[in-house]
Amino acid sequence: MPRASALSFLRTRRRTAFVAIAAVTALLGPLAPAWAQPPAGDPQQQPLYLDARQSTERRVADLLGRMTLEEKIGQMTQAERAAVADDPTKVRTQMLGSLLSGGGSTPAENTPAAWVEMVNSFQEQALKTRLKIPLIYGIDAVHGHGNVHGATVFPHNIGLGATRDPKLTERIGRATAEEVRATGIPWNFSPCLCVSRDERWGRTYESFGEDPALVAQMATAVKGLQGDGPRRGWDDDEVLATAKHFAGDGGTRFDTATAEANKTKPWWEQKYTIDQGITVTTKQDFARLHLAPYLPALHRYDVGSVMPSFSSVDWIEDGVGNPTKMHAHKDLLTGTLKGKLDFDGFVISDWEGIHQIPDPADPANAALTAYKVRTGVNAGTDMFMEPNTSKEFQDLLLAEVQAGRVPMSRIDDAVARILTKKFELGLFENPYASADDLDEVGSREHRALARSAVAKSQVLLKNAGRALPLGSKDSLYVAGRNADNLGNQAGGWTISWQGESGDTIPGTSVLDGIRQVAPKADITYSADGSAPVGDADTAVVVVGETPYAEGYGDVGGPECGWCGPANHEEKSLSLQSADQKVVDEVCAAVDTCVVLIVSGRPQIVADPQGRIDALVASWLPGSEGAGVADVLFGKQPFTGRLPLTWPASADQVPINVGDRDYRPAYPYGWGLRTGGHDAAFAAQDRAQDAVLAGSAPANWASLIAEAEQARLAGDGDKANVLLSRVDRG
């Protein structure tokens, strides 16, 4: 749609909404709640920026010209809801432009209705400011609206990468937007367009995979979240998306010395081993691996906000040893993102992101300083996530501007970008959230979509003797701690930041799903595998990881001292000893043994006796475990493909497609299929059959991985040539 037509459509839609509010108010009279009241006075006499008939550009310019420096700095400040919950008037007195809920930060009653009421209560304070500029509220809904009890929890991104289905990812983005907006929130800090290059990273599951071409395809999540909002104005079931973490967060180097030092320190002194670290790279490789996935998000889907990474980048070209924090990287944030890539949205810092910028005058100071504030602003960040230090940030920035160390042009640019999105979202016309769409949260339609996504995400790594699919009337022994644990199968960023084990969310566990899909099966369940196997000749053992997020999921990283007991276990790429024991004992006791790995990254399972007949990467499926059962029993076929390389040993990591010595257990793109012939994947099926038959060449893993890489890059001919070399031996 041409820009002029889009603006005309936007003005018409918002004017209609304004008239509707006025009509409702006239009907309800004094019974109308305060948030339903239209702006006081004759619309013709109101400031230009409050006139929805005007273009966004004119409204922004008019409002910007009326604002004091203090009001502008307020728009650049985002605080955590918990910091103002006890005194909501801080929203008004600090003139805050935004609030957020971090992981686990919820209203006292964690219900969709309570979220709407809470967001509206904060908005009421924002509209009491002199210029009545509405808040924009943000949240991390990274695999569905995971902070809200009762929401649909979709598979984490690593599982979606396994589906190879960009349209499905778009639909999940759309469903997530509907649930987020239903609770009164117009802004989502998602999706993560990181490229995971080392599975020891605690955020591996937030990545769609190790190949930038795959991640770029899954940028359709932005389209799902935002809809056509950037081109014709946001509807009330669409949200502003955030591409993160710009850039290179998945390429940081593992710090072996830190991992070793952590072993002798108490948990509160331990440090991250890879998360928030340093990406040591050439500029060419950085562009190829870490910038590439942002291009469709920026140019095709017009993502509205971008979040810098906590990590640093160290260019090999100028000598290793002088890294720059991404939050301080003017060349990348302003020169590349806003300049060369023409990003016209706004940049939001990560949680206290500028606190990590080293201050040369006080290098040991982890708090805010004037240097950190001016460096972050001048580098190109527009809004600053200062959860508990919003007033301190504002005071420091005010002094820096007054001293001439931060130019007013930079302030005006930042505020104009923020205001533009607020106008485009319709927040000035409709600042308050409605409770009319609460039934969208956890709806039957969204749960059905999640179940389908779970089924498509399952990757069948091994299927000896056609162990799968199972018969729906079999006698079945189910074991393993992740068979009946919704918290474990949902992972981190679910209800709380790090996630929790147990029945933390409504949903269907894998065991529940098995019982639902195969109601006639005779099922015995034993979490630790101690119950007698009895007459069962087939077992399903469900093992894997417990929840974690960010640095607390780093292998060798810090223990989460405040988390529940299950979160404390040492993070590893090898199966936990207790899980391995269940696998060994149960598989030795049955004729057919199926092992499911519920995890955010590969887990190396020992099987020296060859007793595992089928091995499945189930990832972190979320709230709809019945999707796992659907493929186990053949209700849906196995179609998933590895989004990252599955190592043969932890010593191989990092291991990625294209490596010179590439000998994993299962290569990138591997995935056995069930359910019949599909011509589109015939070449890959033949290649995998050759591997299983022992007739493939020694470099078969590289050929299959590079073929998948070529296919995703759009070079089908090259992919077929590589696969034919496997098939012909």
XYZ file of C-alpha atoms in Angstrom:
729
model
C 0.000 0.000 0.000
C 1.466 3.446 -0.903
C 2.474 5.521 2.100
C -0.186 8.195 1.449
C -2.926 5.580 1.193
C -1.687 3.851 4.329
C -1.759 7.117 6.288
C -5.249 7.859 4.989
C -6.431 4.423 6.080
C -4.788 4.881 9.459
C -6.416 8.273 10.018
C -9.841 6.916 9.042
C -9.554 3.890 11.328
C -8.454 5.928 14.337
C -11.072 8.638 13.777
C -13.729 5.905 13.716
C -12.387 4.502 16.974
C -12.473 7.960 18.586
C -16.115 8.497 17.533
C -17.007 5.054 18.896
C -15.531 5.879 22.319
C -17.427 9.154 22.383
C -20.671 7.357 21.493
C -20.193 4.770 24.235
C -19.484 7.511 26.757
C -22.641 9.379 25.762
C -24.693 6.246 26.304
C -23.109 5.262 29.614
C -22.939 8.782 31.047
C -21.643 8.947 34.621
C -21.465 5.132 34.809
C -18.636 4.989 32.294
C -15.268 4.114 33.840
C -12.641 6.826 33.846
C -10.601 5.132 31.141
C -13.550 5.217 28.705
C -13.709 9.025 28.723
C -12.518 10.782 25.536
C -10.126 13.724 25.776
C -11.917 16.737 27.208
C -12.895 19.685 25.031
C -13.693 20.299 21.399
C -11.434 18.163 19.138
C -11.086 21.182 16.853
C -9.507 23.151 19.706
C -7.098 20.435 20.787
C -3.375 20.498 20.008
C -2.472 19.175 16.587
C -0.787 16.084 18.062
C -4.119 14.968 19.549
C -5.853 15.212 16.175
C -5.958 11.739 14.647
C -6.700 13.265 11.243
C -3.137 14.550 11.004
C -0.209 12.586 9.653
C 2.040 10.822 12.120
C 4.941 13.006 11.063
C 3.040 16.234 11.809
C 1.778 14.919 15.139
C 5.260 13.903 16.230
C 6.730 17.258 15.226
C 3.979 19.169 17.011
C 4.298 17.177 20.230
C 8.078 17.262 20.191
C 7.970 21.034 19.901
C 5.822 21.301 23.036
C 7.973 19.062 25.240
C 10.475 20.135 27.852
C 13.823 18.388 28.102
C 12.608 16.614 31.234
C 9.535 15.311 29.417
C 11.679 14.058 26.555
C 13.978 12.215 28.918
C 10.901 10.690 30.547
C 9.895 9.201 27.193
C 13.345 7.629 26.934
C 12.931 5.868 30.290
C 11.444 2.455 30.981
C 10.966 1.198 34.549
C 9.902 -2.189 35.895
C 6.311 -2.431 37.108
C 7.454 -3.644 40.526
C 9.384 -0.396 41.024
C 6.216 1.681 40.731
C 3.516 -0.762 41.864
C 3.501 0.515 45.452
C 3.377 4.126 44.267
C 1.928 4.357 40.747
C 2.182 8.154 40.878
C 5.873 7.683 39.988
C 4.668 7.108 36.431
C 3.318 10.664 36.477
C 6.041 12.389 38.489
C 8.859 10.800 36.446
C 6.853 11.217 33.214
C 7.823 7.649 32.303
C 7.462 6.669 28.686
C 7.271 2.954 29.334
C 6.953 0.147 31.859
C 7.777 -3.528 31.534
C 7.211 -6.806 33.280
C 10.361 -8.859 33.587
C 10.163 -12.647 33.873
C 7.918 -13.473 36.825
C 6.821 -9.880 37.404
C 3.039 -10.156 37.526
C 0.050 -8.588 39.246
C -0.784 -10.082 42.651
C -3.449 -12.237 41.039
C -1.918 -13.653 37.879
C -5.029 -13.710 35.707
C -5.629 -12.107 32.310
C -8.225 -9.762 33.809
C -5.805 -8.633 36.518
C -3.194 -7.831 33.865
C -5.624 -5.558 32.027
C -6.579 -3.795 35.242
C -2.926 -3.331 36.225
C -1.814 -1.933 32.860
C -4.769 0.459 32.805
C -3.988 1.682 36.311
C -0.483 2.651 35.210
C -1.828 4.223 32.041
C -4.163 6.373 34.105
C -1.137 7.949 35.772
C 0.590 8.592 32.436
C -2.479 10.416 31.163
C -2.375 12.754 34.158
C 0.867 14.269 32.907
C 0.821 17.708 31.312
C 0.880 16.451 27.722
C -1.045 13.229 28.349
C 1.450 11.028 26.511
C 0.430 7.376 26.959
C 2.710 4.646 28.236
C 3.816 1.748 26.103
C 3.988 -1.448 28.173
C 6.376 -4.252 27.183
C 6.929 -7.902 28.066
C 9.012 -10.946 27.114
C 6.454 -13.245 25.476
C 9.145 -15.357 23.844
C 7.212 -18.614 23.391
C 3.677 -17.484 23.933
C 2.541 -15.206 26.748
C 4.514 -17.259 29.257
C 4.294 -14.790 32.155
C 0.505 -15.151 32.333
C -1.041 -18.160 34.032
C -3.400 -19.878 31.624
C -1.756 -18.625 28.436
C -0.816 -20.949 25.591
C 2.856 -21.891 25.900
C 4.290 -22.708 22.483
C 7.508 -24.621 21.772
C 10.628 -22.540 22.285
C 12.303 -21.241 19.127
C 14.704 -24.157 18.817
C 11.689 -26.439 18.320
C 10.161 -24.081 15.773
C 13.446 -24.124 13.884
C 13.093 -27.897 13.676
C 9.727 -27.541 11.928
C 11.288 -25.704 8.943
C 7.872 -24.028 8.653
C 8.012 -20.201 8.439
C 4.239 -19.994 7.953
C 3.681 -21.912 11.180
C 6.057 -19.580 12.980
C 4.093 -16.622 11.627
C 0.823 -18.136 12.866
C 2.343 -18.648 16.321
C 3.476 -15.025 16.316
C -0.070 -14.016 15.462
C -1.580 -16.135 18.247
C 0.964 -14.790 20.725
C 0.118 -11.225 19.724
C -3.576 -11.891 20.264
C -2.953 -13.209 23.772
C -0.500 -10.443 24.690
C -2.771 -7.663 23.438
C -5.768 -9.264 25.175
C -4.037 -8.620 28.501
C -3.511 -4.945 27.681
C 0.091 -5.074 26.431
C 1.012 -3.633 23.016
C 4.731 -4.501 22.894
C 6.606 -7.809 22.881
C 10.378 -8.216 23.345
C 10.495 -10.945 20.714
C 11.637 -12.638 18.496
C 15.242 -13.578 19.187
C 17.043 -13.674 15.833
C 20.249 -14.972 17.361
C 22.292 -17.659 15.615
C 23.412 -20.203 18.213
C 26.955 -21.366 17.494
C 27.775 -23.081 20.812
C 25.293 -25.286 22.670
C 26.945 -24.477 25.989
C 25.136 -21.133 25.738
C 22.254 -20.883 28.192
C 20.020 -19.216 25.597
C 20.436 -21.852 22.886
C 16.732 -22.693 22.958
C 15.836 -19.062 22.206
C 17.567 -19.436 18.827
C 15.911 -20.973 15.763
C 19.204 -22.681 14.942
C 22.880 -22.496 13.993
C 22.403 -21.475 10.347
C 21.640 -17.798 9.572
C 19.561 -18.841 6.560
C 17.233 -20.832 8.820
C 16.972 -18.012 11.366
C 16.242 -15.531 8.579
C 13.376 -17.701 7.338
C 11.875 -17.768 10.811
C 11.863 -13.963 10.999
C 8.252 -14.453 9.911
C 7.598 -14.315 13.657
C 7.838 -10.529 13.266
C 5.112 -10.590 10.612
C 2.934 -12.691 12.905
C 3.326 -10.340 15.859
C 2.922 -7.072 13.978
C 0.598 -8.115 11.149
C 0.302 -5.285 8.655
C 0.610 -2.689 11.416
C 3.742 -0.987 10.095
C 2.071 -0.356 6.721
C -1.528 0.421 7.599
C -1.659 0.909 11.355
C -1.816 -1.670 14.119
C -5.080 -3.448 14.855
C -6.010 -4.104 18.471
C -4.805 -7.724 18.261
C -1.309 -6.895 16.966
C 1.773 -5.844 18.904
C 5.038 -4.057 18.325
C 7.758 -6.698 17.849
C 11.405 -6.505 18.930
C 14.240 -8.106 16.991
C 16.933 -9.132 19.474
C 19.701 -9.262 20.505
C 21.530 -7.082 18.024
C 23.942 -8.647 17.245
C 26.243 -11.618 17.769
C 24.854 -12.861 21.084
C 24.910 -16.466 19.844
C 28.552 -16.300 18.790
C 30.309 -15.486 22.048
C 33.347 -17.506 23.107
C 33.188 -19.966 25.984
C 35.321 -18.803 28.919
C 37.113 -21.901 30.173
C 38.912 -20.015 32.960
C 35.629 -18.716 34.359
C 34.088 -22.183 34.244
C 37.022 -23.558 36.208
C 36.914 -20.723 38.751
C 33.176 -21.192 39.307
C 33.800 -24.653 40.749
C 35.274 -23.240 43.967
C 33.068 -20.167 44.439
C 29.702 -19.738 46.177
C 26.826 -19.291 43.753
C 26.586 -15.522 44.236
C 30.214 -15.076 43.121
C 30.005 -17.339 40.095
C 29.915 -15.790 36.622
C 28.451 -16.582 33.246
C 30.755 -18.653 31.044
C 29.412 -17.730 27.617
C 26.264 -15.595 27.868
C 26.943 -11.839 27.608
C 30.494 -12.654 26.528
C 32.631 -11.602 23.574
C 32.087 -12.447 19.912
C 35.557 -12.557 18.370
C 35.115 -12.389 14.626
C 35.930 -10.737 11.352
C 33.544 -8.105 10.066
C 32.731 -10.316 7.091
C 31.813 -13.327 9.238
C 29.850 -11.112 11.616
C 27.748 -9.837 8.721
C 27.302 -13.338 7.266
C 26.427 -15.103 10.498
C 24.915 -12.569 12.862
C 23.581 -9.607 10.877
C 21.989 -11.591 8.040
C 18.889 -12.766 9.980
C 17.964 -9.153 10.753
C 17.605 -8.174 7.097
C 14.133 -9.669 6.501
C 12.955 -8.439 9.909
C 14.019 -4.894 9.017
C 13.255 -4.686 5.321
C 10.448 -7.171 4.674
C 8.529 -7.000 7.959
C 9.414 -3.501 9.245
C 10.128 -4.589 12.810
C 9.275 -1.717 15.148
C 11.996 -2.023 17.775
C 15.423 -3.583 18.142
C 17.193 -4.594 21.354
C 21.011 -4.592 21.570
C 22.835 -7.588 22.977
C 24.551 -7.694 26.363
C 27.527 -9.146 24.532
C 30.591 -7.451 23.071
C 32.226 -7.702 19.671
C 35.969 -7.836 19.083
C 37.054 -7.346 15.469
C 39.931 -9.555 14.418
C 40.960 -6.962 11.801
C 42.217 -4.474 14.400
C 43.703 -7.047 16.762
C 41.987 -9.170 19.394
C 41.800 -7.732 22.880
C 39.776 -4.534 22.534
C 36.102 -5.587 22.619
C 33.244 -3.082 22.567
C 29.958 -3.627 24.377
C 27.074 -3.676 21.928
C 25.231 -1.079 24.021
C 28.219 1.239 23.436
C 28.782 0.372 19.768
C 27.913 3.491 17.794
C 29.229 2.044 14.530
C 26.798 -0.883 14.727
C 23.769 0.767 16.370
C 23.831 4.071 14.494
C 26.138 3.522 11.545
C 24.919 0.053 10.538
C 21.442 -0.461 12.039
C 20.032 3.045 11.637
C 22.284 4.036 8.758
C 23.153 1.284 6.299
C 20.160 -0.896 7.225
C 17.790 2.101 7.379
C 16.008 1.075 10.583
C 13.349 3.682 11.379
C 11.976 2.208 14.610
C 13.513 2.699 18.038
C 16.249 0.911 19.938
C 15.385 -0.353 23.437
C 18.227 -1.339 25.746
C 18.275 -4.702 27.457
C 17.809 -4.936 31.242
C 20.279 -2.422 32.721
C 22.262 -2.873 29.527
C 24.266 0.333 29.802
C 25.325 -0.557 33.355
C 27.740 -3.034 31.770
C 29.557 -0.409 29.706
C 33.004 -0.054 31.321
C 33.642 3.415 32.718
C 37.349 4.227 32.181
C 37.374 6.436 35.273
C 35.831 3.752 37.478
C 36.151 0.323 35.791
C 34.977 -1.669 38.825
C 31.736 0.287 39.159
C 28.788 -1.874 38.064
C 26.225 0.857 38.692
C 25.153 3.785 36.531
C 27.598 6.598 35.867
C 27.402 9.718 33.733
C 29.874 8.173 31.295
C 27.721 5.060 30.795
C 24.590 7.127 30.241
C 26.080 9.476 27.647
C 27.892 6.633 25.899
C 24.701 4.597 25.615
C 22.617 7.505 24.361
C 25.224 8.731 21.901
C 25.766 5.193 20.593
C 22.158 5.100 19.393
C 19.919 3.542 22.037
C 16.625 5.451 22.239
C 14.812 3.997 25.255
C 16.558 2.670 28.343
C 15.380 -0.303 30.357
C 16.219 0.911 33.849
C 14.086 -1.389 35.988
C 14.932 0.023 39.405
C 17.099 3.050 38.590
C 14.845 5.099 36.341
C 15.121 8.327 38.348
C 18.906 8.054 38.605
C 19.142 7.529 34.857
C 16.967 10.574 34.200
C 18.995 12.812 36.494
C 22.282 11.736 34.926
C 21.018 12.194 31.373
C 19.587 15.615 32.180
C 22.960 16.751 33.489
C 24.783 15.324 30.463
C 22.520 17.184 28.036
C 22.810 20.413 29.985
C 26.599 20.040 29.977
C 26.581 19.595 26.182
C 27.946 16.052 26.243
C 24.734 14.639 24.748
C 23.398 16.795 21.890
C 19.730 17.793 21.770
C 19.594 16.412 18.242
C 20.242 12.933 19.646
C 17.499 13.392 22.282
C 15.018 14.636 19.690
C 15.812 11.752 17.348
C 15.265 9.191 20.121
C 11.994 10.721 21.312
C 10.656 11.161 17.773
C 11.257 7.463 17.094
C 9.431 6.467 20.292
C 6.503 8.813 19.732
C 6.136 7.632 16.142
C 5.476 4.078 17.295
C 3.058 5.236 19.983
C 1.077 7.179 17.393
C 1.183 4.305 14.899
C -0.034 1.864 17.546
C -3.045 4.114 18.186
C -2.163 4.592 21.831
C -3.120 8.264 21.808
C -6.642 7.436 20.610
C -7.029 4.203 22.571
C -4.647 4.351 25.527
C -6.623 1.980 27.735
C -6.887 -1.752 27.262
C -10.224 -3.458 26.861
C -11.234 -6.602 28.726
C -13.320 -7.783 25.772
C -10.783 -10.287 24.429
C -9.720 -12.125 27.571
C -11.005 -15.395 26.114
C -8.144 -15.256 23.582
C -5.720 -16.211 26.364
C -5.218 -19.980 26.279
C -8.021 -20.417 23.753
C -8.848 -23.803 22.259
C -7.749 -22.575 18.836
C -4.343 -21.455 20.110
C -3.779 -24.684 22.021
C -4.611 -26.670 18.884
C -2.046 -24.602 16.987
C 0.534 -25.269 19.701
C -0.172 -29.002 19.592
C 0.366 -29.030 15.832
C 3.623 -27.114 16.264
C 4.834 -29.615 18.867
C 4.196 -32.526 16.497
C 6.066 -30.798 13.660
C 8.997 -29.949 15.929
C 9.805 -33.539 16.935
C 13.001 -34.820 15.316
C 13.380 -38.574 14.927
C 17.095 -39.217 15.260
C 17.027 -43.017 15.336
C 14.337 -45.575 14.500
C 15.847 -49.060 14.469
C 13.493 -51.813 13.404
C 10.780 -49.244 12.790
C 10.152 -48.965 16.501
C 7.985 -45.935 15.795
C 5.138 -45.346 15.391
C 3.756 -47.262 18.356
C 0.555 -49.277 18.369
C -2.277 -47.515 20.172
C -3.351 -50.736 21.935
C 0.080 -51.833 23.164
C 1.088 -52.511 26.727
C 3.343 -49.572 27.465
C 5.802 -48.672 30.205
C 6.432 -44.914 30.579
C 9.332 -43.661 32.671
C 11.506 -40.609 33.228
C 11.167 -37.385 35.190
C 10.149 -35.339 32.141
C 7.237 -37.575 31.182
C 4.818 -35.861 33.539
C 6.301 -32.455 34.317
C 4.796 -29.419 32.611
C 7.388 -27.059 34.052
C 10.277 -29.075 32.655
C 8.720 -29.370 29.210
C 7.977 -25.616 29.104
C 11.491 -24.557 30.155
C 12.662 -21.070 31.068
C 10.702 -17.857 30.561
C 7.558 -19.592 31.816
C 5.709 -17.957 34.734
C 9.114 -16.952 36.111
C 12.364 -15.843 34.501
C 14.284 -19.081 35.025
C 11.201 -21.311 34.868
C 10.176 -23.895 37.443
C 9.639 -27.649 37.602
C 6.232 -29.082 38.390
C 2.674 -28.256 37.438
C 3.279 -24.540 37.026
C 0.951 -24.043 34.063
C -2.278 -25.524 32.741
C -1.612 -27.938 29.934
C -0.961 -31.509 28.877
C 2.193 -33.373 29.862
C 3.730 -35.958 27.547
C 2.217 -38.689 29.746
C -1.185 -37.007 29.629
C -0.864 -36.858 25.866
C -0.011 -40.556 25.603
C -3.081 -41.419 27.652
C -5.204 -39.105 25.519
C -3.971 -40.330 22.128
C -3.851 -44.022 23.072
C -6.749 -44.490 25.510
C -6.825 -48.245 24.949
C -3.166 -48.785 25.768
C -2.282 -50.497 29.054
C 0.072 -47.898 30.567
C 2.342 -48.217 33.588
C 4.127 -45.040 34.713
C 7.202 -44.762 36.917
C 9.132 -41.481 37.050
C 12.364 -43.120 38.227
C 11.857 -46.433 36.444
C 11.690 -48.360 39.700
C 8.245 -49.916 39.170
C 8.190 -53.406 37.636
C 7.915 -53.454 33.856
C 5.388 -56.287 34.010
C 3.947 -57.411 30.682
C 5.029 -54.288 28.795
C 7.357 -55.045 25.917
C 7.694 -51.394 24.881
C 8.923 -48.459 26.954
C 8.897 -44.710 26.425
C 11.556 -43.008 28.559
C 11.265 -39.220 28.774
C 14.363 -37.519 30.176
C 16.317 -34.300 29.646
C 16.816 -30.944 31.288
C 15.190 -28.889 34.029
C 14.354 -25.203 33.398
C 16.887 -22.398 33.110
C 17.332 -19.101 31.292
C 20.181 -16.875 30.158
C 23.482 -17.177 32.003
C 22.189 -19.608 34.596
C 21.826 -22.102 31.781
C 25.456 -21.772 30.696
C 27.424 -24.999 30.937
C 29.924 -24.428 33.751
C 28.027 -21.295 34.698
C 26.530 -20.109 37.980
C 24.046 -22.028 40.061
C 20.692 -20.301 40.438
C 20.776 -19.933 44.205
C 17.254 -18.544 44.587
C 15.600 -21.061 42.243
C 13.886 -24.301 43.168
C 15.926 -27.474 43.799
C 15.407 -28.852 40.282
C 16.987 -25.735 38.750
C 20.184 -26.237 40.761
C 21.498 -29.237 38.872
C 24.745 -28.716 36.994
C 24.149 -27.737 33.378
C 25.621 -30.219 30.950
C 25.506 -31.392 27.350
C 25.451 -34.972 28.623
C 22.408 -36.545 30.179
C 22.245 -36.250 33.968
C 23.433 -39.421 35.714
C 20.002 -40.131 37.211
C 18.394 -39.818 33.794
C 21.032 -42.029 32.207
C 20.372 -44.629 34.872
C 16.661 -44.700 34.070
C 17.457 -45.089 30.366
C 19.913 -47.924 31.022
C 17.673 -49.886 33.376
C 14.389 -49.506 31.533
C 15.830 -50.150 28.079
C 17.486 -53.308 29.383
C 14.136 -54.612 30.629
C 11.996 -54.281 27.467
C 12.083 -55.452 23.866
C 11.548 -52.004 22.338
C 12.820 -48.829 23.974
C 11.959 -45.295 22.836
C 13.863 -42.407 24.436
C 12.610 -38.817 24.254
C 14.944 -35.927 25.111
C 13.023 -32.924 26.467
C 15.647 -30.186 26.474
C 16.684 -26.808 25.139
C 19.773 -28.200 23.387
C 21.306 -31.556 22.446
C 21.879 -34.054 25.226
C 24.406 -36.820 24.703
C 22.907 -40.176 25.658
C 25.164 -43.161 26.269
C 24.029 -46.416 24.654
C 27.028 -48.763 24.470
C 24.803 -51.874 24.268
C 22.607 -50.478 21.495
C 19.443 -50.892 23.537
C 17.807 -47.604 22.450
C 15.646 -48.452 19.454
C 14.255 -44.976 18.808
C 15.657 -41.611 19.877
C 13.651 -38.387 19.606
C 14.671 -34.765 20.132
C 11.501 -33.319 21.667
C 13.023 -29.908 22.583
C 10.873 -27.821 24.947
C 7.332 -28.404 23.675
C 5.478 -26.100 26.065
C 1.963 -26.634 27.340
C 0.691 -29.082 24.715
C 2.465 -32.396 25.287
C -0.185 -34.256 23.310
C 1.664 -33.137 20.178
C 4.514 -35.444 21.201
C 2.101 -38.347 21.541
C 0.604 -37.576 18.127
C 3.850 -38.504 16.371
C 4.678 -41.385 18.719
C 1.478 -43.150 17.722
C 1.432 -42.091 14.083
C -1.453 -39.653 14.299
C 0.985 -37.182 12.724
C 4.198 -38.067 10.861
C 7.687 -37.260 12.044
C 8.891 -34.438 9.772
C 11.235 -32.361 11.978
C 14.873 -31.698 11.089
C 17.731 -30.775 13.381
C 18.080 -26.982 13.641
C 21.588 -27.449 15.004
C 24.244 -30.123 15.030
C 23.871 -32.961 17.571
C 27.414 -33.668 18.846
C 28.807 -37.130 19.442
C 30.619 -35.894 22.551
C 30.781 -32.708 24.607
C 34.424 -32.334 23.554
C 33.296 -31.569 19.981
C 31.446 -28.401 20.982
C 31.358 -25.902 19.398
C 30.467 -27.823 16.256
C 28.578 -26.310 13.341
C 27.798 -27.000 9.697
C 30.795 -26.075 7.569
C 33.426 -27.009 10.159
C 36.521 -28.683 8.733
C 36.419 -31.721 11.053
C 32.673 -32.361 11.156
C 31.838 -35.751 12.655
C 28.769 -35.352 14.865
C 26.381 -38.018 16.045
C 23.701 -36.426 13.835
C 24.339 -33.578 11.376
C 22.482 -30.335 10.945
C 19.325 -31.073 8.937
C 19.095 -34.735 9.990
C 15.610 -36.047 10.631
C 14.041 -39.424 9.838
C 10.532 -39.346 8.463
C 7.493 -41.512 9.044
C 4.086 -41.504 7.418
C 4.769 -42.141 3.758
C 6.620 -40.716 0.782
C 7.137 -36.997 0.217
C 8.722 -36.136 -3.128
C 10.098 -32.866 -1.763
C 12.343 -34.761 0.648
C 13.020 -37.891 -1.385
C 16.697 -37.058 -1.960
C 17.325 -36.517 1.736
C 15.432 -39.690 2.637
C 17.585 -41.719 0.255
C 20.749 -40.175 1.674
C 19.741 -40.979 5.234
C 18.782 -44.519 4.227
C 22.277 -44.947 2.800
C 23.782 -43.802 6.101
C 21.661 -46.268 8.047
C 22.551 -49.058 5.628
C 26.270 -48.338 6.098
C 26.870 -47.533 2.428
C 27.448 -43.766 2.756
C 30.915 -42.200 2.315
C 32.973 -41.203 5.352
C 32.077 -37.527 4.992
C 28.326 -38.168 4.846
C 27.595 -35.853 7.809
C 29.189 -32.860 6.111
C 27.389 -33.600 2.856
C 23.962 -33.812 4.512
C 24.529 -30.693 6.622
C 25.844 -28.652 3.713
C 22.966 -29.851 1.533
C 20.484 -28.551 4.096
C 22.385 -25.295 4.301
C 22.246 -24.965 0.516
C 18.541 -25.802 0.380
C 17.682 -23.128 2.930
C 19.822 -20.633 1.029
C 17.706 -21.334 -2.066
C 20.177 -23.501 -3.972
C 18.188 -26.695 -4.480
C 20.437 -27.964 -7.263
C 23.507 -27.865 -5.042
C 21.572 -29.586 -2.256
C 20.563 -32.453 -4.560
C 24.104 -32.890 -5.844
C 25.462 -33.141 -2.293
C 22.748 -35.597 -1.225
C 23.328 -37.755 -4.300
C 26.957 -38.138 -3.253
C 25.748 -39.661 0.024
C 23.247 -41.924 -1.714
C 25.784 -43.254 -4.207
C 28.411 -43.906 -1.565
